[in-house]
PDB file of C-alpha atoms in Angstrom:
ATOM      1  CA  UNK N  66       4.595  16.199  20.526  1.00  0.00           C
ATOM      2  CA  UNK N  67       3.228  17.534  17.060  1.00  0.00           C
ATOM      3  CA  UNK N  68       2.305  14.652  14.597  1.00  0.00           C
ATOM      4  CA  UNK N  69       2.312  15.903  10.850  1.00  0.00           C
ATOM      5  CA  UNK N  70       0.671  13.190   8.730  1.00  0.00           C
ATOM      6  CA  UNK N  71       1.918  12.698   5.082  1.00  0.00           C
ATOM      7  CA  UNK N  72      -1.101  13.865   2.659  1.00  0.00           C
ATOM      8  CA  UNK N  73      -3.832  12.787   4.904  1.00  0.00           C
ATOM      9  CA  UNK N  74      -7.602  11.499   3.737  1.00  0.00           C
ATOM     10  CA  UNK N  75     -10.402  13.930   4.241  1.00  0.00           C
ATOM     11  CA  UNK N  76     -12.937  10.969   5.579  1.00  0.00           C
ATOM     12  CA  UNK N  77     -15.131  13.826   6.146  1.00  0.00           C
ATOM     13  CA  UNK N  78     -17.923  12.591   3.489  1.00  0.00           C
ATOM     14  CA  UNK N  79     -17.346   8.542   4.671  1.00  0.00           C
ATOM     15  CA  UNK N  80     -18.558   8.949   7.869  1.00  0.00           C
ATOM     16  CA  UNK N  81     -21.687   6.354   7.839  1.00  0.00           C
ATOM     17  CA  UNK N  82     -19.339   3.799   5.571  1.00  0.00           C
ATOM     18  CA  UNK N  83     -16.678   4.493   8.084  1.00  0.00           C
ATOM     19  CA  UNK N  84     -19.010   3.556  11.120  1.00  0.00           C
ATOM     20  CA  UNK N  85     -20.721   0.691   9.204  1.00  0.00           C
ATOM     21  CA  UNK N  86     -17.092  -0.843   8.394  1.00  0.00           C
ATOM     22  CA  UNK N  87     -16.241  -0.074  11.978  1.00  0.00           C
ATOM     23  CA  UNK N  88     -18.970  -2.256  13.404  1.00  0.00           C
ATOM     24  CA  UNK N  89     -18.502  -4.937  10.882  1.00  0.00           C
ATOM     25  CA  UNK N  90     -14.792  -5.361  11.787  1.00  0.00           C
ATOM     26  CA  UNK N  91     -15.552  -5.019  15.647  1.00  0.00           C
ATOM     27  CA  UNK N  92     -18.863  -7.561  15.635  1.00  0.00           C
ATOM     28  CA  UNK N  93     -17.896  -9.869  13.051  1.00  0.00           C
ATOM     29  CA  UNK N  94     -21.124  -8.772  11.242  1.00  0.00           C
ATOM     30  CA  UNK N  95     -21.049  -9.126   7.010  1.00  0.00           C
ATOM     31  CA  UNK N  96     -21.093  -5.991   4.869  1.00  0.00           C
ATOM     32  CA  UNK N  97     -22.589  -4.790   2.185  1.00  0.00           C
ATOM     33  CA  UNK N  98     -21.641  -2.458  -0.523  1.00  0.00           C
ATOM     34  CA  UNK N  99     -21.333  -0.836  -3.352  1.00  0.00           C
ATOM     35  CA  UNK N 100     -17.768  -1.297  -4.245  1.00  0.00           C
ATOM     36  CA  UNK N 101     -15.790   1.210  -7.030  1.00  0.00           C
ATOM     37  CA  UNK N 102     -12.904  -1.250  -9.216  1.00  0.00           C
ATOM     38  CA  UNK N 103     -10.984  -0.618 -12.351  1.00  0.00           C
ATOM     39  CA  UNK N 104      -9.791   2.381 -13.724  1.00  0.00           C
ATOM     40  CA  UNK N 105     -13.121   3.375 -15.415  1.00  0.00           C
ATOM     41  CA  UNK N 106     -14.725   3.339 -11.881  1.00  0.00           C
ATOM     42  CA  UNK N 107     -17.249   0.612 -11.981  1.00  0.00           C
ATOM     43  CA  UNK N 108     -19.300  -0.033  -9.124  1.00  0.00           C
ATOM     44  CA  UNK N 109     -20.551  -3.803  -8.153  1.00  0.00           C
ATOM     45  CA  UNK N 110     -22.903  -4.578  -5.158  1.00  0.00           C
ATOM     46  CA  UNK N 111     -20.629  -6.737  -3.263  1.00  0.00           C
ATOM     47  CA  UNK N 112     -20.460  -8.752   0.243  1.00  0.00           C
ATOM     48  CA  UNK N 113     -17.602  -8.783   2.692  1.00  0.00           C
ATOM     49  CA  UNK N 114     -16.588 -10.225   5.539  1.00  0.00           C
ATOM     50  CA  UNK N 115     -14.520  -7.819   6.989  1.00  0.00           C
ATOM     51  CA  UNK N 116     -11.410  -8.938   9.071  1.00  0.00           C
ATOM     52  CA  UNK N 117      -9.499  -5.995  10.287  1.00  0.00           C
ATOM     53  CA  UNK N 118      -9.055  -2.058   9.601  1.00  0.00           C
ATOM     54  CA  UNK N 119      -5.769  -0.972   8.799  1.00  0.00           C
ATOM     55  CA  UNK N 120      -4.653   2.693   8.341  1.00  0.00           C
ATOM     56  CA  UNK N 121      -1.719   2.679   5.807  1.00  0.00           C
ATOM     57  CA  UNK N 122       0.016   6.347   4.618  1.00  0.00           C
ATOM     58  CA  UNK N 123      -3.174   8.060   6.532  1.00  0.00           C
ATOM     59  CA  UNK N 124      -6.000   5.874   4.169  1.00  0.00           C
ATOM     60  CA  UNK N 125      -8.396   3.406   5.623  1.00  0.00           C
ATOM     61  CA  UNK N 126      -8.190  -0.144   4.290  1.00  0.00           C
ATOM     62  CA  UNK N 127      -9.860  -3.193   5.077  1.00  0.00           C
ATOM     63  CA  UNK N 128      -8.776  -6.998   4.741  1.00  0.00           C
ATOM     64  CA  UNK N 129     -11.807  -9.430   4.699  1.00  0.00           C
ATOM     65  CA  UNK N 130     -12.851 -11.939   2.376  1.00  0.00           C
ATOM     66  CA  UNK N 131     -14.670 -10.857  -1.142  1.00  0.00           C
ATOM     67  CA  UNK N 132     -17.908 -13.664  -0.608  1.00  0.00           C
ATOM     68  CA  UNK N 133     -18.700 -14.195  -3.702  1.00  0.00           C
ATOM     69  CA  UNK N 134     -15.134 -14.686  -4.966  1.00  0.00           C
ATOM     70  CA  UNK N 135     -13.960 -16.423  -1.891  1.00  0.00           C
ATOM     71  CA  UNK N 136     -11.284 -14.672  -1.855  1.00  0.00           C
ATOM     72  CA  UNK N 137      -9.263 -12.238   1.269  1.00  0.00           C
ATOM     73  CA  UNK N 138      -8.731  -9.090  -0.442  1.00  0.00           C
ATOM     74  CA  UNK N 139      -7.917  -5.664   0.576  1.00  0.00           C
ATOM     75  CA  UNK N 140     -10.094  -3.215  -0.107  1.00  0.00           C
ATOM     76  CA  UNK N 141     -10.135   0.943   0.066  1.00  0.00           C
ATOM     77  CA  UNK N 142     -12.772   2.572   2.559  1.00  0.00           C
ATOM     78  CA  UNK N 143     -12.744   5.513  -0.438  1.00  0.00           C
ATOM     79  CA  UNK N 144     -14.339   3.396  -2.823  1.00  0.00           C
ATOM     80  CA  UNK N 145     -17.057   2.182  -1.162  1.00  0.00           C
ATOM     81  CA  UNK N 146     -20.546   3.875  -1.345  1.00  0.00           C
ATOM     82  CA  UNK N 147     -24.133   2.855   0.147  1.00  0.00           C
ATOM     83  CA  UNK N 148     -22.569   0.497   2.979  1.00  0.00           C
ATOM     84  CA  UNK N 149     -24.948  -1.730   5.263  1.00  0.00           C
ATOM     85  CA  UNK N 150     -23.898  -3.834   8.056  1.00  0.00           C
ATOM     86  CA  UNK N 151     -26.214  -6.776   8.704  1.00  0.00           C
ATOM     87  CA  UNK N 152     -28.132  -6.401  11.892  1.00  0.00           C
ATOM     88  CA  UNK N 153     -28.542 -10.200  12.189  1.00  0.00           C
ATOM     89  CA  UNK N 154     -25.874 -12.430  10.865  1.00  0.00           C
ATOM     90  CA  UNK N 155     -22.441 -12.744  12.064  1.00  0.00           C
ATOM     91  CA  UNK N 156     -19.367 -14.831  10.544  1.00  0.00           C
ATOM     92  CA  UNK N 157     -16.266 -16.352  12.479  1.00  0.00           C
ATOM     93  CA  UNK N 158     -12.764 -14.867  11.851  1.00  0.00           C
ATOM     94  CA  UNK N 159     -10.411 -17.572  10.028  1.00  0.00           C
ATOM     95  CA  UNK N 160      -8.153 -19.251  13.157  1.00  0.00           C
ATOM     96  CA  UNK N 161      -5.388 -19.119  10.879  1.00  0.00           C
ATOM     97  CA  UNK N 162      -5.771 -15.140   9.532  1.00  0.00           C
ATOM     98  CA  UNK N 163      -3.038 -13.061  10.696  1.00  0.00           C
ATOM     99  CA  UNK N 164      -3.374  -9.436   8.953  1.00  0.00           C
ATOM    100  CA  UNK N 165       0.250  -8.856   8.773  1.00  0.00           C
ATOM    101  CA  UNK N 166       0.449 -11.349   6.038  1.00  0.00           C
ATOM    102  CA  UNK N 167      -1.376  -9.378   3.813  1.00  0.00           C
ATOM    103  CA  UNK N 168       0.920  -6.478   3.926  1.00  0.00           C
ATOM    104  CA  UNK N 169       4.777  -5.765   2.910  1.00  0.00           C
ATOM    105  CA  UNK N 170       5.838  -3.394   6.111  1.00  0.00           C
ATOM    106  CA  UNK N 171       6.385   0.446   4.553  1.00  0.00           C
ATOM    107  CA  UNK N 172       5.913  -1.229   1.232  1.00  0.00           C
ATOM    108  CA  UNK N 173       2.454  -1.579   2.076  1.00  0.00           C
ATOM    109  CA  UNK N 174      -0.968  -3.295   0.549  1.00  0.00           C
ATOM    110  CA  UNK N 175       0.197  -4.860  -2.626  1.00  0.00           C
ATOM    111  CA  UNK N 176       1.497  -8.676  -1.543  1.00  0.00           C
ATOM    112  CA  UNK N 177       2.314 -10.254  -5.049  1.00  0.00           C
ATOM    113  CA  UNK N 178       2.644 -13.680  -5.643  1.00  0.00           C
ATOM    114  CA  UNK N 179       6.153 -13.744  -6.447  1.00  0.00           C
ATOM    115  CA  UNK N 180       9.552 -12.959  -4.726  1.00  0.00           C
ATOM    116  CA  UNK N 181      12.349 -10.418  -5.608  1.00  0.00           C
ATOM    117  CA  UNK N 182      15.368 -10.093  -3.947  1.00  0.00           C
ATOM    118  CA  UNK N 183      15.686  -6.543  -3.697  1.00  0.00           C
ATOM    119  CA  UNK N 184      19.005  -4.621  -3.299  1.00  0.00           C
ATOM    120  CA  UNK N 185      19.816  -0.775  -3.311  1.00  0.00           C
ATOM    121  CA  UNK N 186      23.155   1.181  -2.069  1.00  0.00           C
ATOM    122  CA  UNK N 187      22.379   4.639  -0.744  1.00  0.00           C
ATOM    123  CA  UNK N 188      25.405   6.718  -0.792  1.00  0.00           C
ATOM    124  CA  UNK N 189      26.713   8.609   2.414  1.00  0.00           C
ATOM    125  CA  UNK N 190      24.479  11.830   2.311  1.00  0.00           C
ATOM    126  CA  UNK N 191      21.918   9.256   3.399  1.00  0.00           C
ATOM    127  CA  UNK N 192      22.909   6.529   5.093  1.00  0.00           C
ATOM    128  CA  UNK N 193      22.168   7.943   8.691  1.00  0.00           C
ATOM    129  CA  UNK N 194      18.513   8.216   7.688  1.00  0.00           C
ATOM    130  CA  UNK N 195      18.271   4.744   6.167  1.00  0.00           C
ATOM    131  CA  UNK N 196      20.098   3.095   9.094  1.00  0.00           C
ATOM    132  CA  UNK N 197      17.674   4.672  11.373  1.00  0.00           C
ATOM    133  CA  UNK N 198      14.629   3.465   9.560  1.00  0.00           C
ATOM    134  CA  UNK N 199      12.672   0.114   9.597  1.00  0.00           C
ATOM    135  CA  UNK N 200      11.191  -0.592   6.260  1.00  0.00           C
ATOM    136  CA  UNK N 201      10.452  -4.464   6.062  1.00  0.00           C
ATOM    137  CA  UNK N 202      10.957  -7.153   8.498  1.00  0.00           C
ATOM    138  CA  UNK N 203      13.276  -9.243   5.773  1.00  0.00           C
ATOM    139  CA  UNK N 204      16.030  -6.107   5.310  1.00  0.00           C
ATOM    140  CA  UNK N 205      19.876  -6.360   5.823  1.00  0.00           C
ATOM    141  CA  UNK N 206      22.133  -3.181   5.844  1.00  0.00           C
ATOM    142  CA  UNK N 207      25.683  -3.730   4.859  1.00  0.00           C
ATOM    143  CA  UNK N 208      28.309  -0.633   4.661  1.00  0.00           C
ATOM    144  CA  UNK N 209      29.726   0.748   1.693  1.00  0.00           C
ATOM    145  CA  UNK N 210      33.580   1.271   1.270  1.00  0.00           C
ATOM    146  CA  UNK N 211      32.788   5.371   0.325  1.00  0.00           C
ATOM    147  CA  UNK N 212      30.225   5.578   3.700  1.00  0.00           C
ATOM    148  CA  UNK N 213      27.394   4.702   2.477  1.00  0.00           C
ATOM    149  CA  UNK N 214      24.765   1.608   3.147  1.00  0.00           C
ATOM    150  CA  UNK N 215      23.633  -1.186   1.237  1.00  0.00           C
ATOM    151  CA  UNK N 216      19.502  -2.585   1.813  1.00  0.00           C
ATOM    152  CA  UNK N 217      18.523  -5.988   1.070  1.00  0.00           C
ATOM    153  CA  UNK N 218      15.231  -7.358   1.650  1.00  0.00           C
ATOM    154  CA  UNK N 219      13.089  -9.713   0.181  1.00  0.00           C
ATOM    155  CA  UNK N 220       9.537  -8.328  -1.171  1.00  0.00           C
ATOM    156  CA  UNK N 221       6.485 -10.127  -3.189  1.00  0.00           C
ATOM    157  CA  UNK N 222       5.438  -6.837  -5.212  1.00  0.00           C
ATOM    158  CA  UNK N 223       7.608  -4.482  -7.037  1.00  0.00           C
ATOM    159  CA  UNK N 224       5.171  -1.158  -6.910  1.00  0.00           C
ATOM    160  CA  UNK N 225       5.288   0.534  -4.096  1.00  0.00           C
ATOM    161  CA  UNK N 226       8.930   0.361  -3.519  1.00  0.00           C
ATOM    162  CA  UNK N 227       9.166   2.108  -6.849  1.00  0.00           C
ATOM    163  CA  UNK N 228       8.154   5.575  -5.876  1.00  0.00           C
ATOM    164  CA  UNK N 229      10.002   5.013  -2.623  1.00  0.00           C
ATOM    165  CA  UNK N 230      13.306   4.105  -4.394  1.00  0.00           C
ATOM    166  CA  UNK N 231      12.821   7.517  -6.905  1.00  0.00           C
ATOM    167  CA  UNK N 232      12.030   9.971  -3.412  1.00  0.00           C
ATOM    168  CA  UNK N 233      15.372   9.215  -2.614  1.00  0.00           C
ATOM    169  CA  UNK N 234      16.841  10.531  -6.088  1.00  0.00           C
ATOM    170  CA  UNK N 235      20.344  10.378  -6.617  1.00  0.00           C
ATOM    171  CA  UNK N 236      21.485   9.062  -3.519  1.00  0.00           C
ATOM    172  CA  UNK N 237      19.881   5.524  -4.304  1.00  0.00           C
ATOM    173  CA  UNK N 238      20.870   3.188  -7.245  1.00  0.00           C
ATOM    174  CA  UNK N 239      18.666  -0.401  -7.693  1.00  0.00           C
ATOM    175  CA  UNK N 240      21.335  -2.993  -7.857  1.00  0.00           C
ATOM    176  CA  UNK N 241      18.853  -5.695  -7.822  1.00  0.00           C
ATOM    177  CA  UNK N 242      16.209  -6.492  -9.629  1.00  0.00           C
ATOM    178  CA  UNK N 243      16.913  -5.673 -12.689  1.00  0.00           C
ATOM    179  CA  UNK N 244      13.163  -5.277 -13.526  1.00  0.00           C
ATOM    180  CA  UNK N 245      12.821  -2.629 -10.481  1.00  0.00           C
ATOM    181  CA  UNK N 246      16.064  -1.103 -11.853  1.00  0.00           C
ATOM    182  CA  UNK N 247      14.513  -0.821 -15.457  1.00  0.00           C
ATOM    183  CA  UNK N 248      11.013   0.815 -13.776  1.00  0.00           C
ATOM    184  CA  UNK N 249      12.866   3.416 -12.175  1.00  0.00           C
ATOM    185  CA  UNK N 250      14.928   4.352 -15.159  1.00  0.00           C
ATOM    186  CA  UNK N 251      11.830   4.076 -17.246  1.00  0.00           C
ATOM    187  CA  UNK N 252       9.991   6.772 -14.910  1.00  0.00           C
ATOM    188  CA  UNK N 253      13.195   9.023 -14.641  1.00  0.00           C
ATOM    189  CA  UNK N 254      13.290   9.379 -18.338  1.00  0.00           C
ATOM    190  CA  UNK N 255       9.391   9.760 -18.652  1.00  0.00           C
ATOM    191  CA  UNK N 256      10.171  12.682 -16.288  1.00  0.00           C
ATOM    192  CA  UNK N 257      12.320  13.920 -17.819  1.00  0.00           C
ATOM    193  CA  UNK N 258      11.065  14.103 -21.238  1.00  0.00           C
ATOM    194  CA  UNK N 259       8.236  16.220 -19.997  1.00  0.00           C
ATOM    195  CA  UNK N 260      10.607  18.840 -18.286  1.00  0.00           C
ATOM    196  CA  UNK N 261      12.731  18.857 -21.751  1.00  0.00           C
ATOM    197  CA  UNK N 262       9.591  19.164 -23.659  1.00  0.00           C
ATOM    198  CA  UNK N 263       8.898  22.370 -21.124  1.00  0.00           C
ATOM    199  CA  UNK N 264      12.227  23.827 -21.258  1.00  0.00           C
ATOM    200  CA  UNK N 265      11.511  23.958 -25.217  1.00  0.00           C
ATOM    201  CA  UNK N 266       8.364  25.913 -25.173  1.00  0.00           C
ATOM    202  CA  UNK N 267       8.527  29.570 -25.955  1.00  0.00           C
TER     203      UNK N 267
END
């Protein structure tokens, strides 16, 4: 049995934030560290509470609560530098957490606060695959009159399941919403601008 991973992490350089996190998450213990947010890569010193580990499309995250904020968040093993579990103190894990509620199946570690109904027809070419898959607990597959497969599901956050929609290319079309609809035509055309604008150079 030969397991290929899809673009995996090279953790080779996180090993002590790796085993700090580890032993935070195992032994309830806070942790500190210096935590990289925003697109201009600012680092704060920050606390967590770490609940769980969870490897998502071969990248460690973690799910614990932010102290300072009070707030569970989910946070990126890559961006955090200079980690220290505390030796001494220990925390108690929420009696109500449940990690799976932080995540969207395949769709993965962006939640949302909202809720899209979310419908796509796959034409025949691909409906074996997409019958055979499990993507989110909330999906429905219907048949198509020409062979191929209708998926409804419901999802809180639209951005992940917009690069999944375009890897399928052709053979999918976004019934509903129309705001994932208008995302997908708005990075097809992006796309393809730049491969006109190539096709034009001497």
């Amino acid at each position: 049995f030969l397991y290929l991973p899809f673009s995996p992490k090279d953790y080779r350089q996180k090993t002590e934030e790796l085993d700090d996190l580890f032993q935070a998450v195992a032994d309830l213990r806070p942790l500190t560290c210096r935590y990289k947010t925003g697109r201009e890569g600012e680092q704060a010193r920050i606390v967590i509470h770490p609940y769980a580990m969870v490897l998502y499309r071969d990248a460690i995250y973690c799910v614990g609560r932010h102290v300072a904020k009070d707030e569970i968040r989910t946070f990126l093993l890559d961006r955090m530098y200079d980690t220290e579990t505390s030796p001494k103190e220990r925390f108690a894990l929420p009696d109500d957490f449940v990690v799976d509620d932080y995540f969207q199946g395949q769709f993965g570690i962006f939640r949302g606060t909202e809720s899209h109904q979310v419908v796509i027809d796959f034409d025949a070419r691909v409906a074996e695959l997409v019958r055979s898959r499990r993507v989110h607990d909330t999906q429905r597959l219907a048949s198509l009159p020409d062979g191929g497969v209708r998926l409804s599901m419901v999802l809180g956050d639209l951005t992940e399941i917009t690069s999944w929609v375009l890897g399928y290319g052709e053979t999918a079309t976004v019934i509903e919403p129309p705001l994932l609809r208008a995302r997908v035509v708005r990075e097809l055309e992006t796309a393809l601008e730049r491969y006109r604008a190539l096709a034009e150079e001497p």
